[in-house]
PDB file of C-alpha atoms in Angstrom:
ATOM      1  CA  MET A   2      20.000  17.459 -20.027  1.00  0.00           C
ATOM      2  CA  LEU A   3      18.914  18.414 -16.501  1.00  0.00           C
ATOM      3  CA  ARG A   4      20.432  21.580 -15.062  1.00  0.00           C
ATOM      4  CA  ASP A   5      21.478  21.428 -11.395  1.00  0.00           C
ATOM      5  CA  ASN A   6      19.077  24.228 -10.493  1.00  0.00           C
ATOM      6  CA  ALA A   7      16.323  23.508 -13.034  1.00  0.00           C
ATOM      7  CA  PRO A   8      12.995  24.918 -11.800  1.00  0.00           C
ATOM      8  CA  PHE A   9      10.115  22.587 -10.996  1.00  0.00           C
ATOM      9  CA  TYR A  10       6.623  23.364 -12.308  1.00  0.00           C
ATOM     10  CA  ILE A  11       4.383  21.309 -10.040  1.00  0.00           C
ATOM     11  CA  VAL A  12       0.757  20.488 -10.866  1.00  0.00           C
ATOM     12  CA  MET A  13      -1.029  19.132  -7.785  1.00  0.00           C
ATOM     13  CA  ASN A  14      -4.527  17.688  -7.781  1.00  0.00           C
ATOM     14  CA  ALA A  15      -6.559  18.866  -4.782  1.00  0.00           C
ATOM     15  CA  GLY A  16      -8.964  15.934  -4.946  1.00  0.00           C
ATOM     16  CA  SER A  17      -8.190  14.657  -1.417  1.00  0.00           C
ATOM     17  CA  GLY A  18      -9.757  17.610   0.404  1.00  0.00           C
ATOM     18  CA  HIS A  19      -8.679  21.021   1.665  1.00  0.00           C
ATOM     19  CA  ALA A  20      -6.803  19.951   4.821  1.00  0.00           C
ATOM     20  CA  GLU A  21      -4.862  17.223   3.017  1.00  0.00           C
ATOM     21  CA  THR A  22      -4.041  19.573   0.146  1.00  0.00           C
ATOM     22  CA  GLU A  23      -2.746  22.225   2.555  1.00  0.00           C
ATOM     23  CA  LEU A  24      -0.536  19.672   4.290  1.00  0.00           C
ATOM     24  CA  ARG A  25       0.917  18.356   1.061  1.00  0.00           C
ATOM     25  CA  SER A  26       1.544  21.786  -0.420  1.00  0.00           C
ATOM     26  CA  ARG A  27       3.270  22.858   2.807  1.00  0.00           C
ATOM     27  CA  ILE A  28       5.549  19.801   2.708  1.00  0.00           C
ATOM     28  CA  ILE A  29       6.504  20.481  -0.901  1.00  0.00           C
ATOM     29  CA  ARG A  30       7.214  24.150  -0.226  1.00  0.00           C
ATOM     30  CA  GLU A  31       9.257  23.478   2.913  1.00  0.00           C
ATOM     31  CA  VAL A  32      11.481  20.845   1.313  1.00  0.00           C
ATOM     32  CA  LEU A  33      12.174  22.860  -1.827  1.00  0.00           C
ATOM     33  CA  ASP A  34      12.643  26.151   0.041  1.00  0.00           C
ATOM     34  CA  GLU A  35      15.127  24.468   2.369  1.00  0.00           C
ATOM     35  CA  ALA A  36      17.021  23.138  -0.657  1.00  0.00           C
ATOM     36  CA  GLY A  37      16.940  26.546  -2.354  1.00  0.00           C
ATOM     37  CA  ARG A  38      15.379  25.034  -5.476  1.00  0.00           C
ATOM     38  CA  PRO A  39      13.171  27.319  -7.615  1.00  0.00           C
ATOM     39  CA  PHE A  40       9.646  26.027  -8.155  1.00  0.00           C
ATOM     40  CA  HIS A  41       6.102  27.014  -9.067  1.00  0.00           C
ATOM     41  CA  LEU A  42       3.207  25.128  -7.478  1.00  0.00           C
ATOM     42  CA  ARG A  43      -0.243  25.167  -9.091  1.00  0.00           C
ATOM     43  CA  ILE A  44      -3.064  23.492  -7.168  1.00  0.00           C
ATOM     44  CA  VAL A  45      -5.939  22.180  -9.288  1.00  0.00           C
ATOM     45  CA  GLU A  46      -9.205  22.690  -7.423  1.00  0.00           C
ATOM     46  CA  ASP A  47     -11.418  21.977 -10.425  1.00  0.00           C
ATOM     47  CA  GLY A  48     -10.616  18.691 -12.186  1.00  0.00           C
ATOM     48  CA  SER A  49     -11.965  19.995 -15.484  1.00  0.00           C
ATOM     49  CA  ARG A  50      -9.046  22.478 -15.564  1.00  0.00           C
ATOM     50  CA  LEU A  51      -6.328  19.865 -15.010  1.00  0.00           C
ATOM     51  CA  ALA A  52      -5.375  19.511 -18.682  1.00  0.00           C
ATOM     52  CA  ASP A  53      -5.189  23.308 -19.189  1.00  0.00           C
ATOM     53  CA  ILE A  54      -3.042  23.822 -16.099  1.00  0.00           C
ATOM     54  CA  ALA A  55      -0.806  20.907 -17.109  1.00  0.00           C
ATOM     55  CA  ALA A  56      -0.367  22.484 -20.545  1.00  0.00           C
ATOM     56  CA  TRP A  57       0.601  25.801 -18.909  1.00  0.00           C
ATOM     57  CA  ALA A  58       3.145  24.065 -16.657  1.00  0.00           C
ATOM     58  CA  VAL A  59       4.689  22.232 -19.614  1.00  0.00           C
ATOM     59  CA  ARG A  60       5.000  25.441 -21.638  1.00  0.00           C
ATOM     60  CA  GLU A  61       6.735  27.196 -18.743  1.00  0.00           C
ATOM     61  CA  ALA A  62       9.026  24.234 -18.090  1.00  0.00           C
ATOM     62  CA  CYS A  63      10.048  24.053 -21.747  1.00  0.00           C
ATOM     63  CA  ALA A  64      10.666  27.800 -21.924  1.00  0.00           C
ATOM     64  CA  ASN A  65      12.837  27.807 -18.787  1.00  0.00           C
ATOM     65  CA  ASP A  66      14.710  24.481 -19.099  1.00  0.00           C
ATOM     66  CA  GLY A  67      12.665  23.160 -16.192  1.00  0.00           C
ATOM     67  CA  VAL A  68      10.789  20.020 -15.180  1.00  0.00           C
ATOM     68  CA  VAL A  69       7.023  19.529 -15.057  1.00  0.00           C
ATOM     69  CA  VAL A  70       5.986  17.557 -11.969  1.00  0.00           C
ATOM     70  CA  ALA A  71       2.685  15.684 -11.542  1.00  0.00           C
ATOM     71  CA  ALA A  72       1.499  15.426  -7.924  1.00  0.00           C
ATOM     72  CA  GLY A  73      -1.514  13.134  -7.671  1.00  0.00           C
ATOM     73  CA  GLY A  74      -2.898   9.720  -8.563  1.00  0.00           C
ATOM     74  CA  ASP A  75      -2.500   7.773 -11.783  1.00  0.00           C
ATOM     75  CA  GLY A  76      -5.109   9.864 -13.619  1.00  0.00           C
ATOM     76  CA  THR A  77      -3.368  13.131 -12.755  1.00  0.00           C
ATOM     77  CA  ILE A  78       0.017  11.661 -13.644  1.00  0.00           C
ATOM     78  CA  ASN A  79      -1.350  10.498 -16.998  1.00  0.00           C
ATOM     79  CA  THR A  80      -2.771  13.930 -17.877  1.00  0.00           C
ATOM     80  CA  VAL A  81       0.472  15.761 -17.097  1.00  0.00           C
ATOM     81  CA  ALA A  82       2.591  13.078 -18.791  1.00  0.00           C
ATOM     82  CA  HIS A  83       0.499  13.402 -21.960  1.00  0.00           C
ATOM     83  CA  GLN A  84       1.377  17.103 -22.180  1.00  0.00           C
ATOM     84  CA  ALA A  85       5.042  16.383 -21.386  1.00  0.00           C
ATOM     85  CA  VAL A  86       5.300  13.734 -24.109  1.00  0.00           C
ATOM     86  CA  ASN A  87       3.754  16.029 -26.735  1.00  0.00           C
ATOM     87  CA  ALA A  88       6.170  18.845 -25.860  1.00  0.00           C
ATOM     88  CA  GLY A  89       9.291  16.751 -25.181  1.00  0.00           C
ATOM     89  CA  CYS A  90       9.490  18.191 -21.667  1.00  0.00           C
ATOM     90  CA  LEU A  91      11.288  16.611 -18.703  1.00  0.00           C
ATOM     91  CA  PHE A  92       8.783  14.946 -16.374  1.00  0.00           C
ATOM     92  CA  ALA A  93       8.672  13.920 -12.713  1.00  0.00           C
ATOM     93  CA  VAL A  94       6.142  12.442 -10.292  1.00  0.00           C
ATOM     94  CA  LEU A  95       5.052  12.932  -6.675  1.00  0.00           C
ATOM     95  CA  PRO A  96       2.560  10.034  -6.349  1.00  0.00           C
ATOM     96  CA  GLN A  97      -0.478  10.493  -4.099  1.00  0.00           C
ATOM     97  CA  GLY A  98      -2.991   7.871  -5.277  1.00  0.00           C
ATOM     98  CA  THR A  99      -4.396   4.762  -3.582  1.00  0.00           C
ATOM     99  CA  PHE A 100      -2.338   2.160  -5.457  1.00  0.00           C
ATOM    100  CA  ASN A 101       0.541   4.258  -6.887  1.00  0.00           C
ATOM    101  CA  TYR A 102       1.583   1.567  -9.365  1.00  0.00           C
ATOM    102  CA  PHE A 103       3.532   3.984 -11.545  1.00  0.00           C
ATOM    103  CA  GLY A 104       5.446   5.641  -8.716  1.00  0.00           C
ATOM    104  CA  ARG A 105       6.251   2.373  -6.936  1.00  0.00           C
ATOM    105  CA  THR A 106       7.458   0.744 -10.167  1.00  0.00           C
ATOM    106  CA  HIS A 107       9.976   3.523 -10.675  1.00  0.00           C
ATOM    107  CA  GLY A 108      11.232   3.551  -7.086  1.00  0.00           C
ATOM    108  CA  ILE A 109       9.666   6.859  -6.039  1.00  0.00           C
ATOM    109  CA  PRO A 110       9.196   7.042  -2.240  1.00  0.00           C
ATOM    110  CA  GLU A 111       5.593   6.950  -1.049  1.00  0.00           C
ATOM    111  CA  ASP A 112       6.347   9.471   1.693  1.00  0.00           C
ATOM    112  CA  LEU A 113       5.834  12.893   0.117  1.00  0.00           C
ATOM    113  CA  ALA A 114       8.790  14.655   1.756  1.00  0.00           C
ATOM    114  CA  ASP A 115      11.114  11.817   0.738  1.00  0.00           C
ATOM    115  CA  ALA A 116       9.724  11.897  -2.807  1.00  0.00           C
ATOM    116  CA  VAL A 117      10.399  15.651  -3.097  1.00  0.00           C
ATOM    117  CA  ARG A 118      13.946  15.197  -1.768  1.00  0.00           C
ATOM    118  CA  ALA A 119      14.495  12.412  -4.298  1.00  0.00           C
ATOM    119  CA  LEU A 120      13.739  14.863  -7.119  1.00  0.00           C
ATOM    120  CA  LEU A 121      16.719  16.973  -6.091  1.00  0.00           C
ATOM    121  CA  THR A 122      19.221  14.232  -6.924  1.00  0.00           C
ATOM    122  CA  ALA A 123      17.278  12.262  -9.549  1.00  0.00           C
ATOM    123  CA  ARG A 124      18.619  11.213 -12.929  1.00  0.00           C
ATOM    124  CA  VAL A 125      16.833  11.474 -16.283  1.00  0.00           C
ATOM    125  CA  GLU A 126      15.798   8.163 -17.854  1.00  0.00           C
ATOM    126  CA  PRO A 127      13.451   7.295 -20.736  1.00  0.00           C
ATOM    127  CA  VAL A 128      10.263   5.524 -19.648  1.00  0.00           C
ATOM    128  CA  GLN A 129       8.157   3.211 -21.804  1.00  0.00           C
ATOM    129  CA  ILE A 130       4.598   4.333 -22.431  1.00  0.00           C
ATOM    130  CA  GLY A 131       1.637   2.709 -24.134  1.00  0.00           C
ATOM    131  CA  MET A 132      -0.729   4.389 -26.548  1.00  0.00           C
ATOM    132  CA  VAL A 133      -4.265   3.609 -27.631  1.00  0.00           C
ATOM    133  CA  ASN A 134      -5.040   5.710 -30.677  1.00  0.00           C
ATOM    134  CA  GLU A 135      -3.694   9.123 -29.586  1.00  0.00           C
ATOM    135  CA  ARG A 136      -4.072   8.676 -25.820  1.00  0.00           C
ATOM    136  CA  ILE A 137      -1.112   7.578 -23.723  1.00  0.00           C
ATOM    137  CA  PHE A 138      -1.222   5.216 -20.762  1.00  0.00           C
ATOM    138  CA  LEU A 139       1.485   4.622 -18.201  1.00  0.00           C
ATOM    139  CA  VAL A 140      -0.126   1.788 -16.213  1.00  0.00           C
ATOM    140  CA  ASN A 141      -2.986   0.226 -18.197  1.00  0.00           C
ATOM    141  CA  ALA A 142      -5.743   0.669 -20.737  1.00  0.00           C
ATOM    142  CA  SER A 143      -8.922  -1.365 -21.109  1.00  0.00           C
ATOM    143  CA  ILE A 144     -12.310  -1.800 -22.753  1.00  0.00           C
ATOM    144  CA  GLY A 145     -15.437  -3.653 -21.638  1.00  0.00           C
ATOM    145  CA  LEU A 146     -16.132  -4.484 -18.006  1.00  0.00           C
ATOM    146  CA  TYR A 147     -13.075  -2.753 -16.539  1.00  0.00           C
ATOM    147  CA  PRO A 148     -14.019   0.820 -17.575  1.00  0.00           C
ATOM    148  CA  THR A 149     -17.507   0.202 -16.152  1.00  0.00           C
ATOM    149  CA  LEU A 150     -15.942  -1.002 -12.912  1.00  0.00           C
ATOM    150  CA  LEU A 151     -13.820   2.175 -12.733  1.00  0.00           C
ATOM    151  CA  GLU A 152     -16.827   4.443 -13.228  1.00  0.00           C
ATOM    152  CA  GLU A 153     -18.764   2.641 -10.496  1.00  0.00           C
ATOM    153  CA  ARG A 154     -15.747   2.743  -8.199  1.00  0.00           C
ATOM    154  CA  GLU A 155     -15.449   6.518  -8.549  1.00  0.00           C
ATOM    155  CA  LEU A 156     -19.113   6.925  -7.641  1.00  0.00           C
ATOM    156  CA  ASP A 157     -18.692   4.680  -4.589  1.00  0.00           C
ATOM    157  CA  LYS A 158     -15.518   6.492  -3.508  1.00  0.00           C
ATOM    158  CA  LYS A 159     -17.353   9.808  -3.543  1.00  0.00           C
ATOM    159  CA  GLN A 160     -19.980   8.297  -1.257  1.00  0.00           C
ATOM    160  CA  PHE A 161     -17.898   6.036   0.995  1.00  0.00           C
ATOM    161  CA  GLY A 162     -14.346   7.406   0.757  1.00  0.00           C
ATOM    162  CA  ARG A 163     -11.150   6.224  -0.929  1.00  0.00           C
ATOM    163  CA  SER A 164      -9.865   2.879   0.329  1.00  0.00           C
ATOM    164  CA  ARG A 165      -8.996  -0.577  -0.948  1.00  0.00           C
ATOM    165  CA  MET A 166     -12.065  -1.957   0.848  1.00  0.00           C
ATOM    166  CA  VAL A 167     -14.365   0.416  -1.030  1.00  0.00           C
ATOM    167  CA  ALA A 168     -12.654  -0.535  -4.297  1.00  0.00           C
ATOM    168  CA  ALA A 169     -13.211  -4.251  -3.597  1.00  0.00           C
ATOM    169  CA  PHE A 170     -16.857  -3.703  -2.642  1.00  0.00           C
ATOM    170  CA  SER A 171     -17.462  -1.684  -5.794  1.00  0.00           C
ATOM    171  CA  ALA A 172     -15.880  -4.370  -7.985  1.00  0.00           C
ATOM    172  CA  LEU A 173     -18.153  -7.060  -6.532  1.00  0.00           C
ATOM    173  CA  LYS A 174     -21.222  -4.869  -7.017  1.00  0.00           C
ATOM    174  CA  THR A 175     -20.341  -4.271 -10.668  1.00  0.00           C
ATOM    175  CA  LEU A 176     -19.532  -7.919 -11.282  1.00  0.00           C
ATOM    176  CA  PHE A 177     -22.915  -9.088 -10.045  1.00  0.00           C
ATOM    177  CA  GLY A 178     -24.716  -6.476 -12.108  1.00  0.00           C
ATOM    178  CA  SER A 179     -25.291  -6.644 -15.853  1.00  0.00           C
ATOM    179  CA  VAL A 180     -22.150  -7.862 -17.648  1.00  0.00           C
ATOM    180  CA  ARG A 181     -22.074  -7.561 -21.463  1.00  0.00           C
ATOM    181  CA  HIS A 182     -19.483  -9.522 -23.426  1.00  0.00           C
ATOM    182  CA  LEU A 183     -17.366  -7.897 -26.103  1.00  0.00           C
ATOM    183  CA  ARG A 184     -17.088  -9.458 -29.547  1.00  0.00           C
ATOM    184  CA  ILE A 185     -13.815  -8.189 -30.974  1.00  0.00           C
ATOM    185  CA  THR A 186     -11.352  -8.925 -33.751  1.00  0.00           C
ATOM    186  CA  ILE A 187      -7.695  -8.614 -32.820  1.00  0.00           C
ATOM    187  CA  GLU A 188      -5.087  -8.083 -35.524  1.00  0.00           C
ATOM    188  CA  GLN A 189      -1.467  -8.679 -34.568  1.00  0.00           C
ATOM    189  CA  ASP A 190       1.454  -9.032 -37.005  1.00  0.00           C
ATOM    190  CA  GLY A 191      -0.976  -9.417 -39.904  1.00  0.00           C
ATOM    191  CA  VAL A 192      -2.914 -12.257 -38.247  1.00  0.00           C
ATOM    192  CA  GLU A 193      -6.535 -11.825 -37.134  1.00  0.00           C
ATOM    193  CA  ARG A 194      -8.355 -13.733 -34.422  1.00  0.00           C
ATOM    194  CA  GLN A 195     -11.804 -13.466 -32.907  1.00  0.00           C
ATOM    195  CA  LEU A 196     -12.360 -13.041 -29.177  1.00  0.00           C
ATOM    196  CA  ARG A 197     -15.437 -12.964 -27.005  1.00  0.00           C
ATOM    197  CA  THR A 198     -14.600 -11.572 -23.586  1.00  0.00           C
ATOM    198  CA  PRO A 199     -16.079  -9.408 -20.816  1.00  0.00           C
ATOM    199  CA  THR A 200     -13.032  -7.147 -20.889  1.00  0.00           C
ATOM    200  CA  LEU A 201      -9.736  -6.575 -22.685  1.00  0.00           C
ATOM    201  CA  PHE A 202      -7.012  -5.282 -20.372  1.00  0.00           C
ATOM    202  CA  VAL A 203      -3.673  -3.982 -21.675  1.00  0.00           C
ATOM    203  CA  GLY A 204      -0.944  -3.586 -19.077  1.00  0.00           C
ATOM    204  CA  ASN A 205       2.210  -1.457 -19.093  1.00  0.00           C
ATOM    205  CA  ASN A 206       3.186  -1.912 -15.451  1.00  0.00           C
ATOM    206  CA  ALA A 207       5.265  -4.854 -14.235  1.00  0.00           C
ATOM    207  CA  LEU A 208       4.254  -4.423 -10.592  1.00  0.00           C
ATOM    208  CA  GLN A 209       0.534  -4.654 -11.364  1.00  0.00           C
ATOM    209  CA  LEU A 210       1.051  -7.748 -13.528  1.00  0.00           C
ATOM    210  CA  GLN A 211       3.205  -9.390 -10.858  1.00  0.00           C
ATOM    211  CA  GLN A 212       0.561  -8.779  -8.223  1.00  0.00           C
ATOM    212  CA  VAL A 213      -2.098 -10.648 -10.210  1.00  0.00           C
ATOM    213  CA  GLY A 214       0.307 -13.457 -11.113  1.00  0.00           C
ATOM    214  CA  ILE A 215       1.150 -12.782 -14.789  1.00  0.00           C
ATOM    215  CA  GLU A 216       4.900 -13.147 -14.203  1.00  0.00           C
ATOM    216  CA  PRO A 217       6.123 -13.980 -17.752  1.00  0.00           C
ATOM    217  CA  LEU A 218       4.370 -10.947 -19.246  1.00  0.00           C
ATOM    218  CA  SER A 219       5.567  -8.654 -16.468  1.00  0.00           C
ATOM    219  CA  ALA A 220       9.143  -9.611 -17.359  1.00  0.00           C
ATOM    220  CA  ALA A 221       8.418  -9.056 -21.062  1.00  0.00           C
ATOM    221  CA  LEU A 222       7.574  -5.403 -20.371  1.00  0.00           C
ATOM    222  CA  GLU A 223      11.267  -4.854 -19.739  1.00  0.00           C
ATOM    223  CA  GLU A 224      11.900  -5.916 -23.350  1.00  0.00           C
ATOM    224  CA  GLY A 225       9.610  -3.294 -24.860  1.00  0.00           C
ATOM    225  CA  THR A 226       6.222  -5.001 -25.062  1.00  0.00           C
ATOM    226  CA  LEU A 227       2.745  -4.486 -23.648  1.00  0.00           C
ATOM    227  CA  ALA A 228       0.658  -7.249 -22.043  1.00  0.00           C
ATOM    228  CA  ALA A 229      -2.891  -8.117 -23.138  1.00  0.00           C
ATOM    229  CA  ILE A 230      -5.250 -10.038 -20.844  1.00  0.00           C
ATOM    230  CA  ALA A 231      -8.742 -11.179 -21.889  1.00  0.00           C
ATOM    231  CA  PRO A 232     -10.852 -13.562 -19.765  1.00  0.00           C
ATOM    232  CA  ARG A 233     -13.013 -16.110 -21.529  1.00  0.00           C
ATOM    233  CA  PRO A 234     -16.809 -15.699 -21.214  1.00  0.00           C
ATOM    234  CA  LEU A 235     -17.727 -16.946 -17.738  1.00  0.00           C
ATOM    235  CA  SER A 236     -20.637 -16.973 -15.330  1.00  0.00           C
ATOM    236  CA  ARG A 237     -20.680 -14.402 -12.548  1.00  0.00           C
ATOM    237  CA  LEU A 238     -19.335 -16.993 -10.136  1.00  0.00           C
ATOM    238  CA  GLY A 239     -16.639 -17.855 -12.646  1.00  0.00           C
ATOM    239  CA  MET A 240     -15.650 -14.190 -12.892  1.00  0.00           C
ATOM    240  CA  LEU A 241     -15.620 -13.966  -9.112  1.00  0.00           C
ATOM    241  CA  GLY A 242     -13.247 -16.915  -9.072  1.00  0.00           C
ATOM    242  CA  LEU A 243     -10.960 -15.127 -11.521  1.00  0.00           C
ATOM    243  CA  MET A 244     -11.011 -12.007  -9.348  1.00  0.00           C
ATOM    244  CA  LEU A 245     -10.025 -14.087  -6.332  1.00  0.00           C
ATOM    245  CA  ARG A 246      -7.211 -15.687  -8.327  1.00  0.00           C
ATOM    246  CA  GLY A 247      -5.992 -12.231  -9.261  1.00  0.00           C
ATOM    247  CA  ALA A 248      -6.169 -11.061  -5.639  1.00  0.00           C
ATOM    248  CA  LEU A 249      -4.096 -14.097  -4.632  1.00  0.00           C
ATOM    249  CA  GLY A 250      -1.556 -13.535  -7.429  1.00  0.00           C
ATOM    250  CA  GLN A 251      -2.564 -16.692  -9.322  1.00  0.00           C
ATOM    251  CA  LEU A 252      -4.254 -15.361 -12.456  1.00  0.00           C
ATOM    252  CA  GLY A 253      -1.515 -16.670 -14.744  1.00  0.00           C
ATOM    253  CA  SER A 254      -2.316 -20.289 -13.863  1.00  0.00           C
ATOM    254  CA  SER A 255      -5.957 -20.023 -14.959  1.00  0.00           C
ATOM    255  CA  GLN A 256      -7.098 -21.739 -18.168  1.00  0.00           C
ATOM    256  CA  ASP A 257      -9.863 -19.134 -18.489  1.00  0.00           C
ATOM    257  CA  VAL A 258      -7.603 -16.235 -19.469  1.00  0.00           C
ATOM    258  CA  HIS A 259      -6.006 -15.308 -22.795  1.00  0.00           C
ATOM    259  CA  ALA A 260      -2.707 -13.532 -22.054  1.00  0.00           C
ATOM    260  CA  PHE A 261      -0.050 -12.471 -24.552  1.00  0.00           C
ATOM    261  CA  GLY A 262       2.562  -9.810 -25.186  1.00  0.00           C
ATOM    262  CA  PHE A 263       2.673  -7.477 -28.179  1.00  0.00           C
ATOM    263  CA  ARG A 264       4.200  -4.281 -29.534  1.00  0.00           C
ATOM    264  CA  ARG A 265       1.305  -3.245 -31.780  1.00  0.00           C
ATOM    265  CA  MET A 266      -2.268  -4.527 -31.909  1.00  0.00           C
ATOM    266  CA  THR A 267      -5.449  -3.386 -33.653  1.00  0.00           C
ATOM    267  CA  VAL A 268      -8.838  -4.084 -32.061  1.00  0.00           C
ATOM    268  CA  LYS A 269     -12.080  -3.937 -34.039  1.00  0.00           C
ATOM    269  CA  LYS A 270     -15.476  -4.442 -32.470  1.00  0.00           C
ATOM    270  CA  ARG A 271     -18.096  -6.767 -33.919  1.00  0.00           C
ATOM    271  CA  ARG A 272     -21.853  -6.535 -33.440  1.00  0.00           C
ATOM    272  CA  MET A 273     -21.659  -4.082 -30.572  1.00  0.00           C
ATOM    273  CA  PRO A 274     -24.135  -1.244 -29.876  1.00  0.00           C
ATOM    274  CA  GLY A 275     -22.974   2.370 -29.884  1.00  0.00           C
ATOM    275  CA  GLY A 276     -21.680   2.745 -33.439  1.00  0.00           C
ATOM    276  CA  ARG A 277     -17.956   3.188 -34.034  1.00  0.00           C
ATOM    277  CA  ARG A 278     -17.129   4.609 -30.614  1.00  0.00           C
ATOM    278  CA  ILE A 279     -16.282   2.600 -27.536  1.00  0.00           C
ATOM    279  CA  LYS A 280     -15.621   3.349 -23.874  1.00  0.00           C
ATOM    280  CA  VAL A 281     -11.887   3.124 -23.038  1.00  0.00           C
ATOM    281  CA  ALA A 282     -10.145   3.527 -19.677  1.00  0.00           C
ATOM    282  CA  THR A 283      -6.562   4.819 -19.577  1.00  0.00           C
ATOM    283  CA  ASP A 284      -4.886   4.924 -16.164  1.00  0.00           C
ATOM    284  CA  GLY A 285      -8.247   5.077 -14.428  1.00  0.00           C
ATOM    285  CA  GLU A 286      -9.762   7.821 -16.607  1.00  0.00           C
ATOM    286  CA  VAL A 287     -12.654   6.836 -18.891  1.00  0.00           C
ATOM    287  CA  CYS A 288     -13.308   8.370 -22.311  1.00  0.00           C
ATOM    288  CA  MET A 289     -14.904   7.484 -25.663  1.00  0.00           C
ATOM    289  CA  LEU A 290     -12.629   6.618 -28.598  1.00  0.00           C
ATOM    290  CA  SER A 291     -13.368   5.737 -32.199  1.00  0.00           C
ATOM    291  CA  THR A 292     -12.711   2.234 -33.453  1.00  0.00           C
ATOM    292  CA  PRO A 293     -10.644   0.523 -34.612  1.00  0.00           C
ATOM    293  CA  LEU A 294      -8.400   0.908 -31.588  1.00  0.00           C
ATOM    294  CA  GLU A 295      -4.665   0.742 -32.133  1.00  0.00           C
ATOM    295  CA  PHE A 296      -2.637  -0.232 -29.082  1.00  0.00           C
ATOM    296  CA  ARG A 297       1.120   0.227 -29.359  1.00  0.00           C
ATOM    297  CA  VAL A 298       4.216   0.570 -27.232  1.00  0.00           C
ATOM    298  CA  VAL A 299       6.275   3.779 -27.432  1.00  0.00           C
ATOM    299  CA  GLU A 300       9.820   4.009 -26.132  1.00  0.00           C
ATOM    300  CA  GLY A 301      12.006   7.030 -25.423  1.00  0.00           C
ATOM    301  CA  LYS A 302       9.264   9.687 -25.665  1.00  0.00           C
ATOM    302  CA  LEU A 303       8.802  10.248 -21.913  1.00  0.00           C
ATOM    303  CA  ARG A 304      11.979  11.481 -20.197  1.00  0.00           C
ATOM    304  CA  MET A 305      11.480  11.144 -16.485  1.00  0.00           C
ATOM    305  CA  LEU A 306      13.390  11.994 -13.310  1.00  0.00           C
ATOM    306  CA  LYS A 307      14.002   8.773 -11.374  1.00  0.00           C
ATOM    307  CA  PRO A 308      15.623   8.425  -7.929  1.00  0.00           C
ATOM    308  CA  ILE A 309      19.267   7.430  -7.856  1.00  0.00           C
TER     309      ILE A 309
END
């Protein structure tokens, strides 16, 4: 239950630069001070401390019947949400990323002042999350080419700035580099099948799936499933064609894509270098996990403040 004057414990990522961080923190303070709402704002200057600061905020929120609030992009939101799920703490979001799939899906205003005001009258609702082994994901998780693309994109963003154009350029550069195909075994409902694919993408966000044209699976998310997408092995030009289809919202009509919904799925790798560990991206953050990978949907564990 959310108290009318429940304090907010806000964790804000300062990744956008000092001036932008100052502006955003001032907006948050002004709106909440004007409303007379108690809050504590922690700004994360060093990304390596994000998880520790998120854990502190969750402990304080739990101890004081408050709400932990993630202010940042999908990676920041994921880190704070992970702590909130483990502790059973109320959770809220002030999205600040480039794409903001999670915030937009749940109707959170993109304007920061409006998003803060929306927290003041929001209602608590359970939000579906995905898990791969013990890591949660709110938007997507992936193995293969996609994690590599994300790593290259972060490097390019540091050099050229954060924009959709830079993201597109980085994707093309990665695509025309060295692409290694995965050989994996997927087990679902006791049935195994073999796949060879450049990447396995698991989606938990209807907006993202709609944008690339996977309409049936985006609707299935509302019924408590996750969506798996795996392109067939293609040439570089073939992969470029798939990317263009996705950009145009037509990926679902391609014969070169395996796409299916599931609630639980085990993925084992076959004849891949690197031993039992594999690179996995969850909401834009890349880590190494041990195989086999178990992807599953989890309902009711994340209690989130959503705008009325």
